[in-house]
CSV table of C-alpha atoms in Angstrom, one decimal:
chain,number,residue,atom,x,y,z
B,1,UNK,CA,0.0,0.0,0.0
B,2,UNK,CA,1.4,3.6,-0.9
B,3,UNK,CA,2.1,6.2,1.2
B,4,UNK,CA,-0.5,8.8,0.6
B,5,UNK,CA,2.4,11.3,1.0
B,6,UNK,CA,0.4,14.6,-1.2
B,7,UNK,CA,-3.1,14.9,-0.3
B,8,UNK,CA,-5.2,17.5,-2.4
B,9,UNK,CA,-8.2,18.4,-0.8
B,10,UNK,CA,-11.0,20.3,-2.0
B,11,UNK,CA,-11.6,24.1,0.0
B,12,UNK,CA,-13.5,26.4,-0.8
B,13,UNK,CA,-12.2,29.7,-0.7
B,14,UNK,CA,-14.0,32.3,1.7
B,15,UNK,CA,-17.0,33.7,0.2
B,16,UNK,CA,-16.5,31.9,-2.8
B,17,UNK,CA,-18.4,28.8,-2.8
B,18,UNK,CA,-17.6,28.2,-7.0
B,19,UNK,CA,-13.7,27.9,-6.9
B,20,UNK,CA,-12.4,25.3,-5.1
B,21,UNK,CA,-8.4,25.7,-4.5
B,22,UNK,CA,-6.1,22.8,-4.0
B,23,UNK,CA,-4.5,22.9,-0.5
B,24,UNK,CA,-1.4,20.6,0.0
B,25,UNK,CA,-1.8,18.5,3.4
B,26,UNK,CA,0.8,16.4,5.0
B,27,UNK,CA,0.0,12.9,5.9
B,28,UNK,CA,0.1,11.2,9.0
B,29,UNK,CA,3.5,9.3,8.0
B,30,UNK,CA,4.9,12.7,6.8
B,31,UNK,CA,3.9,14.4,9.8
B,32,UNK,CA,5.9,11.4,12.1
B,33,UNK,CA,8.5,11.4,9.4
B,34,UNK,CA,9.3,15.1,10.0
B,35,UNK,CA,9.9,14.1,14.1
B,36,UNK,CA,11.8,10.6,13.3
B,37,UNK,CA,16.0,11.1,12.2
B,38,UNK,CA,16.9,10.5,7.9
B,39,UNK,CA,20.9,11.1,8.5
B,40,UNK,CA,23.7,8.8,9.5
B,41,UNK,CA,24.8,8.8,12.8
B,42,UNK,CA,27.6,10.5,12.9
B,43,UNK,CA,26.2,13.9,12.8
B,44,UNK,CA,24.4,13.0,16.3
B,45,UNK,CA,27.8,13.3,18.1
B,46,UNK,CA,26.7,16.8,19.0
B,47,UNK,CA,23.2,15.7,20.0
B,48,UNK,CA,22.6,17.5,22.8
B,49,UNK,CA,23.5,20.8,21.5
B,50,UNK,CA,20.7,20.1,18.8
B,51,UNK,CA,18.4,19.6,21.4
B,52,UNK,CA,19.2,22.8,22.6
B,53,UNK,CA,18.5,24.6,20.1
B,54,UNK,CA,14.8,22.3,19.5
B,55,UNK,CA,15.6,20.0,17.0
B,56,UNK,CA,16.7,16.5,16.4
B,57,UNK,CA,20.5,16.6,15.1
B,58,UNK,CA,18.8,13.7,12.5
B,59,UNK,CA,16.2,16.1,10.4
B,60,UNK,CA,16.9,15.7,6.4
B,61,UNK,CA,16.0,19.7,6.5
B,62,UNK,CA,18.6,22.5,5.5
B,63,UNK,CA,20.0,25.0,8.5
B,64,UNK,CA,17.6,27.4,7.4
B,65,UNK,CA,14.5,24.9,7.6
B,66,UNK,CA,15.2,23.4,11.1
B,67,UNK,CA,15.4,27.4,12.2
B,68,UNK,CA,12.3,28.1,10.8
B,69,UNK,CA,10.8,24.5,12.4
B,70,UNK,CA,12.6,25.4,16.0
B,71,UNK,CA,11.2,28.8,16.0
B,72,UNK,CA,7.4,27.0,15.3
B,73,UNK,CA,7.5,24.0,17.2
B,74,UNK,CA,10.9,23.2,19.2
B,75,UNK,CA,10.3,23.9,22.7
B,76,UNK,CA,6.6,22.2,22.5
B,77,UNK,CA,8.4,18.7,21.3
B,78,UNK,CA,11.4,19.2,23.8
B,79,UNK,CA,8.9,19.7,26.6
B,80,UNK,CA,7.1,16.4,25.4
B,81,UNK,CA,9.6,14.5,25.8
B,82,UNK,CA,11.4,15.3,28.8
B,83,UNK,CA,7.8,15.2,29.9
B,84,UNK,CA,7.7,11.6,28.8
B,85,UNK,CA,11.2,10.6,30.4
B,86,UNK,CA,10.2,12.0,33.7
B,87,UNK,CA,7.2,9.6,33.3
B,88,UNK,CA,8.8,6.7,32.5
B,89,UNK,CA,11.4,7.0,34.9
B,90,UNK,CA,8.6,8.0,38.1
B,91,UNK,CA,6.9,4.4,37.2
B,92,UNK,CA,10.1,2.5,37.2
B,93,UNK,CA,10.8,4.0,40.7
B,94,UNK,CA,7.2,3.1,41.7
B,95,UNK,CA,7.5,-0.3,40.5
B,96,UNK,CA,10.9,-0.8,42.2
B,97,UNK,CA,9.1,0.1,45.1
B,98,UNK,CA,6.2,-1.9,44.9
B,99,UNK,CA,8.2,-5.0,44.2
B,100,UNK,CA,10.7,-4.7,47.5
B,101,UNK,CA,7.3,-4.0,49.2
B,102,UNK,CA,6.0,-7.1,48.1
B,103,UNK,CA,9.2,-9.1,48.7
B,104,UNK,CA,9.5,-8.0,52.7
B,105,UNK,CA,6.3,-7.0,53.5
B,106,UNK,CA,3.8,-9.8,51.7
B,107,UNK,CA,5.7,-12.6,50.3
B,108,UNK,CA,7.9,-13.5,52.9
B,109,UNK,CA,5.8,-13.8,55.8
B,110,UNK,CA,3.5,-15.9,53.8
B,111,UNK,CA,6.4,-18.1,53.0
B,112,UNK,CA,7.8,-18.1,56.6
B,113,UNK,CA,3.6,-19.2,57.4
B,114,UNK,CA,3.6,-21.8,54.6
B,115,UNK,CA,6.6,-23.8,56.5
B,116,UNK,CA,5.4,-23.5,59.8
B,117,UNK,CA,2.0,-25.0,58.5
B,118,UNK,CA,3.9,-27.8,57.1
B,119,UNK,CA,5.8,-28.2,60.1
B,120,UNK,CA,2.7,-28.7,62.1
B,121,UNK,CA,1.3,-31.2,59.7
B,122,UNK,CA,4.5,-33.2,59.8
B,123,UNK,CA,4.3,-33.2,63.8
B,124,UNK,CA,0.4,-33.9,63.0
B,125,UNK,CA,0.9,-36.7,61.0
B,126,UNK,CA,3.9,-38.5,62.9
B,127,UNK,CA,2.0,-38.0,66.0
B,128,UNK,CA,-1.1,-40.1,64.6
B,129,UNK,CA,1.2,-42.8,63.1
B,130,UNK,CA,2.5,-42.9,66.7
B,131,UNK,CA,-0.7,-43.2,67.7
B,132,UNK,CA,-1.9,-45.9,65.3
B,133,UNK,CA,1.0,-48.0,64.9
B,134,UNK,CA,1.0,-50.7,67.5
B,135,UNK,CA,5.3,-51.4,68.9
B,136,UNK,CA,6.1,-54.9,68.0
B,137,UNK,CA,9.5,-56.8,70.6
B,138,UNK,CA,12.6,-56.1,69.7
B,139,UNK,CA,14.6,-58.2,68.9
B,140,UNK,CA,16.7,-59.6,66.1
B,141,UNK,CA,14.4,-62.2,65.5
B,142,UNK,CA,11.7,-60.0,65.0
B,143,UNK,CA,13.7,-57.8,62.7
B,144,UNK,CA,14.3,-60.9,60.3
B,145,UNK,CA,10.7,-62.0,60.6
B,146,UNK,CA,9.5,-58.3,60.2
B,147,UNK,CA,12.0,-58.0,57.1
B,148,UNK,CA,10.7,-61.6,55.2
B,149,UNK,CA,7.3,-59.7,55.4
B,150,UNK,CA,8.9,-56.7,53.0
B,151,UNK,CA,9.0,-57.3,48.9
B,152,UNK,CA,12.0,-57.1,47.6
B,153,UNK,CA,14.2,-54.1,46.6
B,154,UNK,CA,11.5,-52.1,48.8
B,155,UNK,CA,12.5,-49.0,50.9
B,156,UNK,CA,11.0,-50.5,54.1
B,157,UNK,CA,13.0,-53.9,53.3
B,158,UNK,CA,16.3,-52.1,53.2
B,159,UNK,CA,15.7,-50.5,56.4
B,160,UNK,CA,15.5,-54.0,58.0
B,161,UNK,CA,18.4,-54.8,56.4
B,162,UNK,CA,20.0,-52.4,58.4
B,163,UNK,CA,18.6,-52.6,61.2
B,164,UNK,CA,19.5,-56.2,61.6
B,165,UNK,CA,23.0,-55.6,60.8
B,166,UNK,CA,23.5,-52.8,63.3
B,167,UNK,CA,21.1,-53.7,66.2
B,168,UNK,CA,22.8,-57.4,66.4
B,169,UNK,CA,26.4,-55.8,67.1
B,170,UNK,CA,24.9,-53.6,69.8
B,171,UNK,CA,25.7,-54.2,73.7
B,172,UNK,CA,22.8,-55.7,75.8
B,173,UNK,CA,22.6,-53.2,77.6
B,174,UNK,CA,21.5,-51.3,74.7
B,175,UNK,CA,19.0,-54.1,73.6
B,176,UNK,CA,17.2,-54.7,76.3
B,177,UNK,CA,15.9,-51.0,76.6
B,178,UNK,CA,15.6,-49.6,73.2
B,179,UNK,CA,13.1,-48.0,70.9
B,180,UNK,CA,13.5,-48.3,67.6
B,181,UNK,CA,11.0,-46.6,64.8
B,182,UNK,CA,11.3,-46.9,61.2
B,183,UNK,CA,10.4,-44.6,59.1
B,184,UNK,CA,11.2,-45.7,55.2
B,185,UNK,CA,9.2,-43.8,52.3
B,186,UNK,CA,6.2,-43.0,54.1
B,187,UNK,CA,6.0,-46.4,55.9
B,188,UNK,CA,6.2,-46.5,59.8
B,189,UNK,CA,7.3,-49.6,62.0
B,190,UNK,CA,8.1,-49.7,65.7
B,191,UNK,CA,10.0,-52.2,67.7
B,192,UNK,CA,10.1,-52.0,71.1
B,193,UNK,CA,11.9,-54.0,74.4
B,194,UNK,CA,11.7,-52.7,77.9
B,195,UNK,CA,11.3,-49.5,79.1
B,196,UNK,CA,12.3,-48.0,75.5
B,197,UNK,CA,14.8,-45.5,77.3
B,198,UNK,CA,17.5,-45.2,74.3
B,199,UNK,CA,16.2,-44.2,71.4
B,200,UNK,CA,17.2,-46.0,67.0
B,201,UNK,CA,15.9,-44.3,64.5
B,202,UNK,CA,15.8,-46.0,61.1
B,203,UNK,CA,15.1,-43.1,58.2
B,204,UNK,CA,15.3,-43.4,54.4
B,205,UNK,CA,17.1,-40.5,53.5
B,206,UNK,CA,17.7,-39.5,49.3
B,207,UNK,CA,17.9,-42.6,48.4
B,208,UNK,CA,20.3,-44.1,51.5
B,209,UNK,CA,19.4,-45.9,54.8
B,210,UNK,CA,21.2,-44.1,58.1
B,211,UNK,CA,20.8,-45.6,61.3
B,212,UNK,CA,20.9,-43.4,64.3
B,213,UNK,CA,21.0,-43.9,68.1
B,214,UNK,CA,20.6,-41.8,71.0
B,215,UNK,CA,22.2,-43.0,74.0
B,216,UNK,CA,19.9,-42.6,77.4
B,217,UNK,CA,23.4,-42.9,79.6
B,218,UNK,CA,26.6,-42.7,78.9
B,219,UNK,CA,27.1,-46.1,80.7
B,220,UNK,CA,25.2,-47.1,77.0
B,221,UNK,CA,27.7,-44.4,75.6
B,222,UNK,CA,30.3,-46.5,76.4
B,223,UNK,CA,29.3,-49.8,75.9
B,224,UNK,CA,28.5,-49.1,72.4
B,225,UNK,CA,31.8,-47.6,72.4
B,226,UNK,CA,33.9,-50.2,73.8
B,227,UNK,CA,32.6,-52.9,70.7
B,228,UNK,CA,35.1,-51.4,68.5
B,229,UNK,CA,38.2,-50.4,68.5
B,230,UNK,CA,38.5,-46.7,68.2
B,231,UNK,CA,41.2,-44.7,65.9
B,232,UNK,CA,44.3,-44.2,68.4
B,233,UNK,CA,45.6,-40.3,68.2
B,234,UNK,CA,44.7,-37.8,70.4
B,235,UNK,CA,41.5,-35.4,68.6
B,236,UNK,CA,40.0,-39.2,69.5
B,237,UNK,CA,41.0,-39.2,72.8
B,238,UNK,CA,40.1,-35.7,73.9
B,239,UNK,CA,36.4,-35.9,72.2
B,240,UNK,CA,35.7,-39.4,74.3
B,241,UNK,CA,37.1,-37.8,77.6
B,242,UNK,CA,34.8,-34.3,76.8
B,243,UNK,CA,31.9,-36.7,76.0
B,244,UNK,CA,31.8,-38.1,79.6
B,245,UNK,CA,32.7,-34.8,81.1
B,246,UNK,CA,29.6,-33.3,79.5
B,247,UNK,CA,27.6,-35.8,81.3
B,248,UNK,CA,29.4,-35.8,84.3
B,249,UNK,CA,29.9,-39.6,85.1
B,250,UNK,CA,32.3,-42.3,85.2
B,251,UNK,CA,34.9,-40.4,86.8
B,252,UNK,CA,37.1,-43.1,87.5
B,253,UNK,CA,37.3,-43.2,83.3
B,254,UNK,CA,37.6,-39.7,82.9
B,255,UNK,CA,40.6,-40.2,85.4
B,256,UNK,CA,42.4,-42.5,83.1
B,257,UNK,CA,41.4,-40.5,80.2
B,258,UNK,CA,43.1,-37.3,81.7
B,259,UNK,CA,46.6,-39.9,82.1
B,260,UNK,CA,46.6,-40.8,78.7
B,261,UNK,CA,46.1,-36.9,77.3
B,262,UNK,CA,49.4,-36.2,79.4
B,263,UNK,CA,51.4,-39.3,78.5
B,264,UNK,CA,50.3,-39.9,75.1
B,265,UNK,CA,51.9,-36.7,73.4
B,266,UNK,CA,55.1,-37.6,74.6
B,267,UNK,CA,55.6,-40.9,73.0
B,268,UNK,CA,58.3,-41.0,69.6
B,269,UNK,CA,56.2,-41.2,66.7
B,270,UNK,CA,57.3,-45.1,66.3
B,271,UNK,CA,54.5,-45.9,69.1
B,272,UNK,CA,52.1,-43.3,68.4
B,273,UNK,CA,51.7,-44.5,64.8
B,274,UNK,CA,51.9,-48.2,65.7
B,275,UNK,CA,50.0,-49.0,68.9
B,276,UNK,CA,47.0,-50.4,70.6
B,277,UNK,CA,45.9,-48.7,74.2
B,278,UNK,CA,43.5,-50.6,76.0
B,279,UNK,CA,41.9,-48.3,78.7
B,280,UNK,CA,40.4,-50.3,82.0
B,281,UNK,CA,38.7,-47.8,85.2
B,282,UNK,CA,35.3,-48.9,85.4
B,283,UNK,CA,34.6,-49.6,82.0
B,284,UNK,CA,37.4,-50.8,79.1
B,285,UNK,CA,37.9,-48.2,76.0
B,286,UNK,CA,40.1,-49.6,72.9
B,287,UNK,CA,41.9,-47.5,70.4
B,288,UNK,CA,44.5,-48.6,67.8
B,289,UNK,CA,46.9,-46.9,64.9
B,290,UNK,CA,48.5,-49.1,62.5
B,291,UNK,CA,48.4,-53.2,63.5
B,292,UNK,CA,48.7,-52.2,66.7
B,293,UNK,CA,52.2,-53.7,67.9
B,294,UNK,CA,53.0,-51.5,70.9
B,295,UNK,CA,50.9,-52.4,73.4
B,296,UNK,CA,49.8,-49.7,76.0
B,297,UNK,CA,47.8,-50.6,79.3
B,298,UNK,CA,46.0,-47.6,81.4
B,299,UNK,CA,44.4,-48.8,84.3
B,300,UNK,CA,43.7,-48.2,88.3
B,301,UNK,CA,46.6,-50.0,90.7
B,302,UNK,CA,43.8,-51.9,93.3
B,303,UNK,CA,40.9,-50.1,93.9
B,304,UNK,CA,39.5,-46.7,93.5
B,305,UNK,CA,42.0,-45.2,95.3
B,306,UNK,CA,45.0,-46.6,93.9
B,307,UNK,CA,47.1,-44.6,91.6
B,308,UNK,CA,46.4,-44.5,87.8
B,309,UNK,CA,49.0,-46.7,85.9
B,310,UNK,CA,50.6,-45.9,82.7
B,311,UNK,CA,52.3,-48.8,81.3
B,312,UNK,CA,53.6,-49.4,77.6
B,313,UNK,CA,55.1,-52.7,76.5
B,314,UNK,CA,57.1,-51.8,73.0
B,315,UNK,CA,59.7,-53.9,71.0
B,316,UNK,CA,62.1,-53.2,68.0
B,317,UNK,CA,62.7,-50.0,67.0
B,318,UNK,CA,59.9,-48.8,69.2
B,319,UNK,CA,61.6,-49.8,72.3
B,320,UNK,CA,64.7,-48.2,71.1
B,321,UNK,CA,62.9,-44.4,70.2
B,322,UNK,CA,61.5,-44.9,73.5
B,323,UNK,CA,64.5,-45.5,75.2
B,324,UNK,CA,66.5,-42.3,73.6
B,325,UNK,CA,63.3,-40.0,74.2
B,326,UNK,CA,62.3,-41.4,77.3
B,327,UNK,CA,64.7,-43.4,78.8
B,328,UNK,CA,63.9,-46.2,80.6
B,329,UNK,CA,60.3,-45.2,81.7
């Protein structure tokens, strides 16, 4: 379609209705094309003196056109559009405004309200599954029945699995007085033998099984302890001794502990890399580096009262580092 660039239109001339006079009329394109830029950009690197002076650095016109088009219309346009910036830039503050607004004032707190509602429903809904699901015994033959009632490959059949390793290495005094829940892809199962006093939980977390255990004493803390041998350096050492402080008991073990902390340290590194220590006040803690073939015995002389003895048994090289570092002791 053509630009309808010269319109003629029909006027009649005052107070002559017989002659009509053609009047040239600009068109709407020729009216925006007067406003929009024809040259190259170059001539725009003094833009803003042009807009002093009214007129866009851009306008196809000669000098003495644009001065006869800034005298008629320049500060009208140039008041239009600063006009228009000034708009455009008071609704980008507004929205700026309105957003952060939103973001502290509205969103978050709905946010921080939709996780404590789903906090309560979790507590809701393990609090009725306490309630409905009935504690079976515990014990390992339970777990093995329990787990030939689970199909195969299932999350709550790999959670027995689990649990029957684990729960069979644990002391007595653990299994006699444990309660251990389940919970394995929205499946609950509870196992229970005497009072229930320490606590297993059996979770399927991403994918993996973990087993955790919450002592009720740490009596349990360090019968569960003792089943293993523990890594023999001195980070070990010092976390087992502020265990038991923290729960202020078995001071007669915390005694012992304290000896090896001080005797320890001083060893060559030909022991310290290489031995077993076998800990006996009131209860027996192992710990071992490498096989283990310096043998190092902490225990009470008597009874209670008798001094805490320190005594290591080392051969080969061992007993030699010992002897130039130590002497004789």
């Amino acid at each position: 379609m053509k630009d309808d660039i010269s319109v003629l239109e029909p006027l009649l001339e005052d107070s002559d209705y017989s002659n009509l006079v053609p009047v040239q009329r600009a068109s709407y394109i020729e009216k925006l094309w007067g406003i929009l830029p024809h040259r190259p950009v170059a001539p725009c690197l003094n833009l803003w003196n042009h807009f002093d002076h009214g007129m866009a650095c851009f306008s196809h016109k000669t000098t003495k056109e644009q001065a006869t088009m800034t005298e008629a219309a320049g500060p009208p346009v140039k008041k239009k559009i600063w006009a228009l910036l000034l708009v455009l830039i008071f609704l980008a503050i507004v929205l700026i405004v309105l957003s952060f607004f939103y973001i502290f004032f509205i969103w978050s707190p709905r946010s921080q309200t939709a996780q404590v509602e789903v906090g309560r429903i979790r507590e809701w809904e393990n609090t009725t599954e306490a309630i409905l699901v009935v504690p079976e015994k515990l014990s390992v033959a339970n777990l093995l029945e329990a787990r030939s009632q689970e199909p195969p490959q299932g999350a709550m059949r790999n959670c027995l699995d689990e649990a029957v390793l684990k729960f069979s290495e644990e002391p007595d005094v653990l299994k006699k007085n444990a309660r251990m829940v389940l919970q394995c892809n929205g499946t609950r199962r509870e196992f229970l033998s005497g009072e229930g006093e320490n606590n297993i939980e059996v979770v399927w977390i991403s994918g993996r099984v973990e087993y955790l255990v919450h002592e009720a004493s740490p009596e349990v803390r360090v019968a569960r302890l003792s089943l293993h041998p523990l890594p023999l350096n001195l980070t070990t050492i010092i976390g087992v001794r502020q265990d038991l402080a923290t729960e202020g008991a078995l001071e007669e073990l915390q005694g012992c502990l304290d000896k090896v902390v001080q005797e320890f340290p001083r060893e060559p590194m030909a022991v310290q890399n290489n031995a077993m220590l076998m800990v006996s006040c009131g209860a027996e803690l192992r710990f071992i580096a490498g096989e283990g073939q310096t043998e190092i015995n902490v225990y009470r002389e008597g009874n209670t009262d008798g001094d805490i003895q320190y005594q290591v048994k080392a051969s080969g090289w061992a007993w030699w580092a010992r002897f130039f570092t130590r002497g004789s002791t």
